[in-house]
Coordinates of C-alpha atoms and ligand atoms in Angstrom, one line a residue:
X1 CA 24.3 -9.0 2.9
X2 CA 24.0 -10.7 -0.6
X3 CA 26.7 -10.6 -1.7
X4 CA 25.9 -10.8 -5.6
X5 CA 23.8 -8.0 -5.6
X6 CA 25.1 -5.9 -3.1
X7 CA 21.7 -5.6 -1.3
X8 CA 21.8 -5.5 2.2
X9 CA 19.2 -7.1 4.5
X10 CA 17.6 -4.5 6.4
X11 CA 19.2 -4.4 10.4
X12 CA 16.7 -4.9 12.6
X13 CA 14.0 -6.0 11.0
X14 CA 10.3 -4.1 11.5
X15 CA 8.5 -4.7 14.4
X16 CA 5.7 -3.7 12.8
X17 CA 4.5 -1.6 9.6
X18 CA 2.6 1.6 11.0
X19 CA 3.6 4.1 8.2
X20 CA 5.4 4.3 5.3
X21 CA 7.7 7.2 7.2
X22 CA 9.4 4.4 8.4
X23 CA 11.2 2.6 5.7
X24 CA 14.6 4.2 3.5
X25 CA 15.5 3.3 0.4
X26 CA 17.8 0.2 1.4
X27 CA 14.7 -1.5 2.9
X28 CA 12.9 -1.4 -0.3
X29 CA 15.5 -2.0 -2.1
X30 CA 15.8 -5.6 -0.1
X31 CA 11.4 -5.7 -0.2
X32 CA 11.0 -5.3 -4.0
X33 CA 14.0 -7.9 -4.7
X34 CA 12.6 -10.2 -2.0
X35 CA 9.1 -9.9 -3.2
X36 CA 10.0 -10.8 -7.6
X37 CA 12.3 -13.6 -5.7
X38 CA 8.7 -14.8 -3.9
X39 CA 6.4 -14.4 -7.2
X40 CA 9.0 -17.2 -9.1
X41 CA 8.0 -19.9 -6.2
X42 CA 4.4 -19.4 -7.6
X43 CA 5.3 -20.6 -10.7
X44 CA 5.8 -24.2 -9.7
X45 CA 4.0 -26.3 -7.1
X46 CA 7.7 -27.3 -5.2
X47 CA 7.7 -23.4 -4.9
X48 CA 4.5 -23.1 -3.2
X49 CA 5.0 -26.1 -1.2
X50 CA 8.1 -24.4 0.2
X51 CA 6.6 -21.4 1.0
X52 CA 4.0 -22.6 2.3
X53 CA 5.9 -24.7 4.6
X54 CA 7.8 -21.5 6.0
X55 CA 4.9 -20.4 8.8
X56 CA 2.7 -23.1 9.8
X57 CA 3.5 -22.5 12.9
X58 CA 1.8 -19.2 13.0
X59 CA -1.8 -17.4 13.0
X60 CA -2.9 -14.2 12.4
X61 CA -5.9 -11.8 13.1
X62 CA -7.5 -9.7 10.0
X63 CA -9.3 -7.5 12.0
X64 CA -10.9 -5.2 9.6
X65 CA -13.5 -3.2 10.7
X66 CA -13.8 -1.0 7.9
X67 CA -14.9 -1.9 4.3
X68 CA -12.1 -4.0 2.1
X69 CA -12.1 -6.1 -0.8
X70 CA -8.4 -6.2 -1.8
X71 CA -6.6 -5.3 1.1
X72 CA -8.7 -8.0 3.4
X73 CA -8.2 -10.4 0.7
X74 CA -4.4 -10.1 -0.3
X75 CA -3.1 -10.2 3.2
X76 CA -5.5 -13.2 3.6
X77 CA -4.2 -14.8 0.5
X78 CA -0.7 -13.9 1.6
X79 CA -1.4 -15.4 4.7
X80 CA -2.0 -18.7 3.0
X81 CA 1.1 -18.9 0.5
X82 CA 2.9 -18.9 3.5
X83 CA 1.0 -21.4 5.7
X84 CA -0.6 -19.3 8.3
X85 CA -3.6 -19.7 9.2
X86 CA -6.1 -16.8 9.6
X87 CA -8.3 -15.8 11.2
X88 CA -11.2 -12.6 11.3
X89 CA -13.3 -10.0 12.5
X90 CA -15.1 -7.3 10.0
X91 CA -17.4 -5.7 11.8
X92 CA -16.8 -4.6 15.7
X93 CA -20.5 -5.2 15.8
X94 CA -19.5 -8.9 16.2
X95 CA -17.5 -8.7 18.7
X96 CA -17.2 -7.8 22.5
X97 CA -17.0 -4.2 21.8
X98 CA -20.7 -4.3 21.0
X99 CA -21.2 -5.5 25.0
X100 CA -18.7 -2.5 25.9
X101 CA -15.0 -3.7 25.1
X102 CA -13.0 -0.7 24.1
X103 CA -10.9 -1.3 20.9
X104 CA -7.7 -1.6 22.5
X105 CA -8.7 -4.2 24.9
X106 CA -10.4 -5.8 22.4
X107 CA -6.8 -5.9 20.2
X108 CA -4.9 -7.1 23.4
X109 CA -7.1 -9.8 24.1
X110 CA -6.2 -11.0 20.1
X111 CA -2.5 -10.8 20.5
X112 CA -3.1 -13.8 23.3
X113 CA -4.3 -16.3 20.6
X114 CA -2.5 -15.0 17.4
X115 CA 1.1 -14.3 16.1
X116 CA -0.1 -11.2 14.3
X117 CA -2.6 -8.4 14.2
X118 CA -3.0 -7.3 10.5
X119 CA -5.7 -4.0 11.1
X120 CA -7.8 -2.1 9.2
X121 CA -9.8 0.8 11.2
X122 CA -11.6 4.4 10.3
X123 CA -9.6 5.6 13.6
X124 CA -6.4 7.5 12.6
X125 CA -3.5 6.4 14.6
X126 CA -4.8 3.5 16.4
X127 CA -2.5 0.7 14.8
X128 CA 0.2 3.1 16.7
X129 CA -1.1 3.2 19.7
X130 CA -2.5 -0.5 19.8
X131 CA 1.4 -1.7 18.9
X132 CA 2.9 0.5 21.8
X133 CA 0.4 -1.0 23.8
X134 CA 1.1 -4.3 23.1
X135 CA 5.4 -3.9 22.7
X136 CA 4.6 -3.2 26.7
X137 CA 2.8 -6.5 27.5
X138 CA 4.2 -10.0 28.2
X139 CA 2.9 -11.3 24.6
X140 CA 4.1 -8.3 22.1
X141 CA 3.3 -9.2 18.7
X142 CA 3.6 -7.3 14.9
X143 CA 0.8 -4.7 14.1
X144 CA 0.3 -4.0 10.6
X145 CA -1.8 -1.1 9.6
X146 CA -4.2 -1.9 6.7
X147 CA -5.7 1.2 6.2
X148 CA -6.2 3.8 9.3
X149 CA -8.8 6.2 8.6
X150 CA -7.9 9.1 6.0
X151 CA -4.6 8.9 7.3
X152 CA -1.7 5.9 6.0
X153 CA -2.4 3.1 4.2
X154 CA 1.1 2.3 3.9
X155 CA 1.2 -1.4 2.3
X156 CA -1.0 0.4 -0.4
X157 CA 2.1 2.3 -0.8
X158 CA 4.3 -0.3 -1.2
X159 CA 2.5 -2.1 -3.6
X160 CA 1.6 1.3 -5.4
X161 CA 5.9 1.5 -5.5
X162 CA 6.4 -1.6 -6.9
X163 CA 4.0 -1.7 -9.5
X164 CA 5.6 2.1 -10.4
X165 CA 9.0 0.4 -10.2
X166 CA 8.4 -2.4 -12.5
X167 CA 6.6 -0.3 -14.8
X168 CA 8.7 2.4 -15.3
X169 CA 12.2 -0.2 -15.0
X170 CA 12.9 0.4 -19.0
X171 CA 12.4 4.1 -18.3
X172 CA 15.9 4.0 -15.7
X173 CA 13.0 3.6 -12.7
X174 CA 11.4 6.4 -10.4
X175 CA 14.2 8.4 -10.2
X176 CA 13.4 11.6 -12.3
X177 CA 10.3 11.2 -12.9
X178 CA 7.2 13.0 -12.7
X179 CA 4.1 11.6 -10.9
X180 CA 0.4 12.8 -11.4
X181 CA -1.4 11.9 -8.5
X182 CA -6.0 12.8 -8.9
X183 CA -8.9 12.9 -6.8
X184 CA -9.3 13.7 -3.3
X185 CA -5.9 14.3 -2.3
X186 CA -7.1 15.5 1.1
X187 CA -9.0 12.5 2.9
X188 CA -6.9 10.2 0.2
X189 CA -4.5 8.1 2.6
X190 CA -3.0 6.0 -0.2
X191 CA -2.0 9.4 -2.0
X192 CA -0.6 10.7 2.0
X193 CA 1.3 7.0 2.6
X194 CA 2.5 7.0 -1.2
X195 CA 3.6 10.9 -1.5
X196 CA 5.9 10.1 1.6
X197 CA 7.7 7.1 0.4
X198 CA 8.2 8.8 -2.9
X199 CA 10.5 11.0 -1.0
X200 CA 12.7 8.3 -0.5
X201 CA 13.5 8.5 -4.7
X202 CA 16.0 11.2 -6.4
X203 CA 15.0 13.8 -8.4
X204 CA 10.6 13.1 -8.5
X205 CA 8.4 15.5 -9.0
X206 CA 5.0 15.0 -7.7
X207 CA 1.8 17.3 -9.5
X208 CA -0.8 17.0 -7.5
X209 CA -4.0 17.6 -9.6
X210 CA -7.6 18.3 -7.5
X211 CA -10.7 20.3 -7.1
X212 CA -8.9 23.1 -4.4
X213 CA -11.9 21.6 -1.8
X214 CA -9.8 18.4 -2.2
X215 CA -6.2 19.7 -1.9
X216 CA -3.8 17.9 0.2
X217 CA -3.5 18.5 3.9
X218 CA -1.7 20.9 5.5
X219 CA 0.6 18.3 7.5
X220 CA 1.5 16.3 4.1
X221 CA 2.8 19.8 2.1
X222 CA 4.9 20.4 5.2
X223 CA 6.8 17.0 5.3
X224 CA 7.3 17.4 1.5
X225 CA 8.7 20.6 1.6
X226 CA 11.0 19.5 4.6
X227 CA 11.6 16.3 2.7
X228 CA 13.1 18.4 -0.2
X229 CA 10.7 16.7 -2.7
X230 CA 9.7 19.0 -5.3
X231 CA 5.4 19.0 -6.4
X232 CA 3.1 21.8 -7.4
X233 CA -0.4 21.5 -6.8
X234 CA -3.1 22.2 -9.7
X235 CA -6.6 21.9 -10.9
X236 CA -5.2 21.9 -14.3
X237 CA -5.8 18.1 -14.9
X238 CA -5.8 18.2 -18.8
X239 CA -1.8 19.7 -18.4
X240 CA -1.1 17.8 -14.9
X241 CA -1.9 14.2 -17.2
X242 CA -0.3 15.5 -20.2
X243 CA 3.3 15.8 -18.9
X244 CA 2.8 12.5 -16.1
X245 CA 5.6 9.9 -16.6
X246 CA 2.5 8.5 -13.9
X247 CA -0.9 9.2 -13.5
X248 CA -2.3 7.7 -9.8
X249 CA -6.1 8.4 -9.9
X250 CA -8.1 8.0 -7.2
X251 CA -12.1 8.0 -5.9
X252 CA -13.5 10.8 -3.5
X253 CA -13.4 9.5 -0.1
X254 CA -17.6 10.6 0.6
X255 CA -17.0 8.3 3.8
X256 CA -15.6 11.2 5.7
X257 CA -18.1 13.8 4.3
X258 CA -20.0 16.0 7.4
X259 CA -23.5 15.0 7.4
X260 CA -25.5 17.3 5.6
X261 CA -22.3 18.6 3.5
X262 CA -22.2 20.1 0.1
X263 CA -21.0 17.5 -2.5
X264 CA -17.7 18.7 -4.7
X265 CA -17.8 18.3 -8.2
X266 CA -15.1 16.3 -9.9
X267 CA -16.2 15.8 -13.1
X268 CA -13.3 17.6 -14.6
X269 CA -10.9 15.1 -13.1
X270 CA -12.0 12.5 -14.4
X271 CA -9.4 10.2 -16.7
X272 CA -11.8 8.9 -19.9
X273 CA -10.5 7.4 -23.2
X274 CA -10.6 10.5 -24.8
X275 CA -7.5 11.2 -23.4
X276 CA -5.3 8.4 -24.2
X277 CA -3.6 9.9 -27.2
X278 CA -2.8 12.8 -25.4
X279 CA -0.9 11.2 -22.2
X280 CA 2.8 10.1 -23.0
X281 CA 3.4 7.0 -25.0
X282 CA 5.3 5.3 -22.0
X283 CA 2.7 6.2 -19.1
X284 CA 1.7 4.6 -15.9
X285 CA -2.3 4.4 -15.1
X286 CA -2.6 3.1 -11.6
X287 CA -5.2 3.5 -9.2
X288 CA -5.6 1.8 -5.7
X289 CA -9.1 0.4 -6.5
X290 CA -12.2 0.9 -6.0
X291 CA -13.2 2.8 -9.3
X292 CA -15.9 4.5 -9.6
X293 CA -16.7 7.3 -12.5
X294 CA -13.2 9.1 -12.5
X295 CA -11.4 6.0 -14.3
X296 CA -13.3 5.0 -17.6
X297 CA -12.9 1.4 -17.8
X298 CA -12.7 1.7 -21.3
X299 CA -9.3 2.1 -20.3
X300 CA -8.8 -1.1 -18.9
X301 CA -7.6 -2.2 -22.5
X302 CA -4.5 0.0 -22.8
X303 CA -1.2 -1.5 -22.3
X304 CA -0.5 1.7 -19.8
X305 CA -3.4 0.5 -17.5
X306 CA -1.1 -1.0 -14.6
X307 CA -3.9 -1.0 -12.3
X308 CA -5.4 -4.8 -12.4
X309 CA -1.7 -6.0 -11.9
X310 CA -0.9 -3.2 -9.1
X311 CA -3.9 -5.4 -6.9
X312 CA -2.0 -9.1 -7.9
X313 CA 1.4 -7.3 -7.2
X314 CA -0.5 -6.2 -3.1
X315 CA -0.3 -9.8 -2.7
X316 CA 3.2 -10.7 -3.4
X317 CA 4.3 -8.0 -1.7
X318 CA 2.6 -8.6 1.9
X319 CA 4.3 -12.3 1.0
X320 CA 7.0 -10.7 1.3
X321 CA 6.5 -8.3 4.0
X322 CA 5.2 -11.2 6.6
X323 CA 8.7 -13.1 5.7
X324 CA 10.7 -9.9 6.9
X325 CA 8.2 -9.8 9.9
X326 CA 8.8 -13.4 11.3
X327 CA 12.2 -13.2 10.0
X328 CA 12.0 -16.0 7.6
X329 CA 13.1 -13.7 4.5
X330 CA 16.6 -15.2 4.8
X331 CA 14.7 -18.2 4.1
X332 CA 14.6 -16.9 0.6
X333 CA 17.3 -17.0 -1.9
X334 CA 17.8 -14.3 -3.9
X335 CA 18.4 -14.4 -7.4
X336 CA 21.7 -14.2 -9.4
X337 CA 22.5 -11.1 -11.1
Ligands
CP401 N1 -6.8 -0.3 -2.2 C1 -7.6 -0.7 -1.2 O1 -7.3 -0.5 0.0 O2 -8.7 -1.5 -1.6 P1 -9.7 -2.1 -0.6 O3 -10.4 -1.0 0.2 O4 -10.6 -2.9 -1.4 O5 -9.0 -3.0 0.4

């Protein structure tokens, strides 16, 4: 517990970070405080030093066999400002799977040279299955999941938390408010990982704004109805932005299309600079990048474009994620009130 701030260090620890089901309130509570703790090392080199001499001991495998610019490259990073070194796979292709290996062998055979298994993979639930693998083997070690196919991305979520968090701070925080979240809600998993932690906040309203081909899955409106949360789905986009304390845009994910299928049109849900004056005065712009045509960079100017600082804020966060992982948060301090 610290004591000055009444924030209580999560008891145990995660394992591993599978889904963003799996964390309450308290834990990121104790994540968020941890990570703006972290970011004030950066700012001198003693800071860095010290962090980086935290992990040396340890190395971890980015195996990312999926496309990834910011994702591969923050945990990488994050890797770094702690001292562990990294290493990586991107494409299966280069790898004994392409003489036969199946994937989970492939994994097991990582976990004996490496500390840590930070995953990205188009196959839903494989991080699961991979860690419950491993926790049954001599030489367990921490599976994070970096994306798994259109289902959780759920350090996306986090990130996408704190960035709503620090944004909306003068505005009393998340509680309360309303959340507009665009695009293909259905194959989205950033939109499924960050619609489920949002239930973890009082009173939010999530409008869910889509072409009806793109509405969200059937298993995601269950756990928010059981969850309590309140949303409303729409292909009203012009209203859905209008009355957003928080607009989350995001791209169509064509990577799962059927071959051969019929593309959706979007066009009308797509946020240009034309509507600026008509969003609220104190609005959040995110998105979990990549762009393509549904978020005008023109935008990019606007003080309520959060998105460029959401990606630097994926970095400290995974800084402070790995800390929690190898227990080395305590390591720490947290700041005065
Ligand atoms: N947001 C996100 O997951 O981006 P990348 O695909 O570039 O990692």
């Amino acid at each position: 517990m610290d004591r000055r701030r009444d924030i209580e260090r999560p008891s145990p620890l995660p394992q591993h970070i599978l889904s963003s089901t799996q964390f309450d309130r308290g834990f990121l509570d104790y994540l968020y405080t941890l990570t703006t703790t972290i970011r004030r090392f950066d700012k001198s080199r003693e800071g860095l030093g010290y962090l980086q001499s935290l992990l040396p001991h340890k190395r971890a495998m980015l195996y990312f066999t999926q496309p990834s610019t910011r994702t591969f490259l923050s945990f990488q990073s994050a890797c770094h400002v702690l001292g562990i070194s990294a290493s990586e796979i991107r494409d299966a292709a280069t790898s004994s799977e392409r003489k036969g290996e199946s994937v989970e062998d492939s994994l097991r055979t990582f976990s004996s040279y490496v500390d840590l298994i930070i995953m990205r993979s188009p196959i839903a639930g494989l991080c699961e299955r991979v860690a419950q693998l491993l926790d049954g083997t001599p030489r367990p070690v921490p599976i994070v999941n970096a994306g798994s196919g259109p289902d959780e991305h759920p350090t996306q979520a986090l990130l996408d938390i704190y960035t709503l968090r620090r944004s909306l701070r003068l505005g009393g925080g998340i509680d309360g408010k309303t959340i507009c979240m665009v695009g293909d809600l259905k194959r989205g998993r950033t939109v499924r990982s960050l619609a489920r932690l949002l239930t973890n906040y009082d009173d939010v309203r999530i409008v869910f704004a889509s072409p009806p081909a793109f509405r969200i899955a059937e298993d995601l409106r269950h756990d928010l109805s059981v969850s309590g949360l309140k949303f409303h789905e729409t292909d009203d986009f012009e209203a859905a932005i209008a009355d957003a304390d928080a607009i989350y845009m995001t791209r169509i994910q064509d990577e799962y299309d059927a071959v051969g299928a019929e593309p959706v049109d979007t066009s009308r849900f797509h946020l240009t600079a034309a509507h600026l004056p008509r969003l609220k005065t104190d609005a959040v712009i995110m998105h979990p990048l990549p762009r393509r045509d549904e978020l005008d960079v023109a935008i990019d100017d606007d003080p309520r474009a959060k998105y460029w600082r959401q990606e630097r804020n994926g970095m400290w966060v995974r800084v402070a994620l790995l800390t929690m992982l190898f227990g080395v948060d305590d390591r720490v301090q947290l700041p005065e009130l």
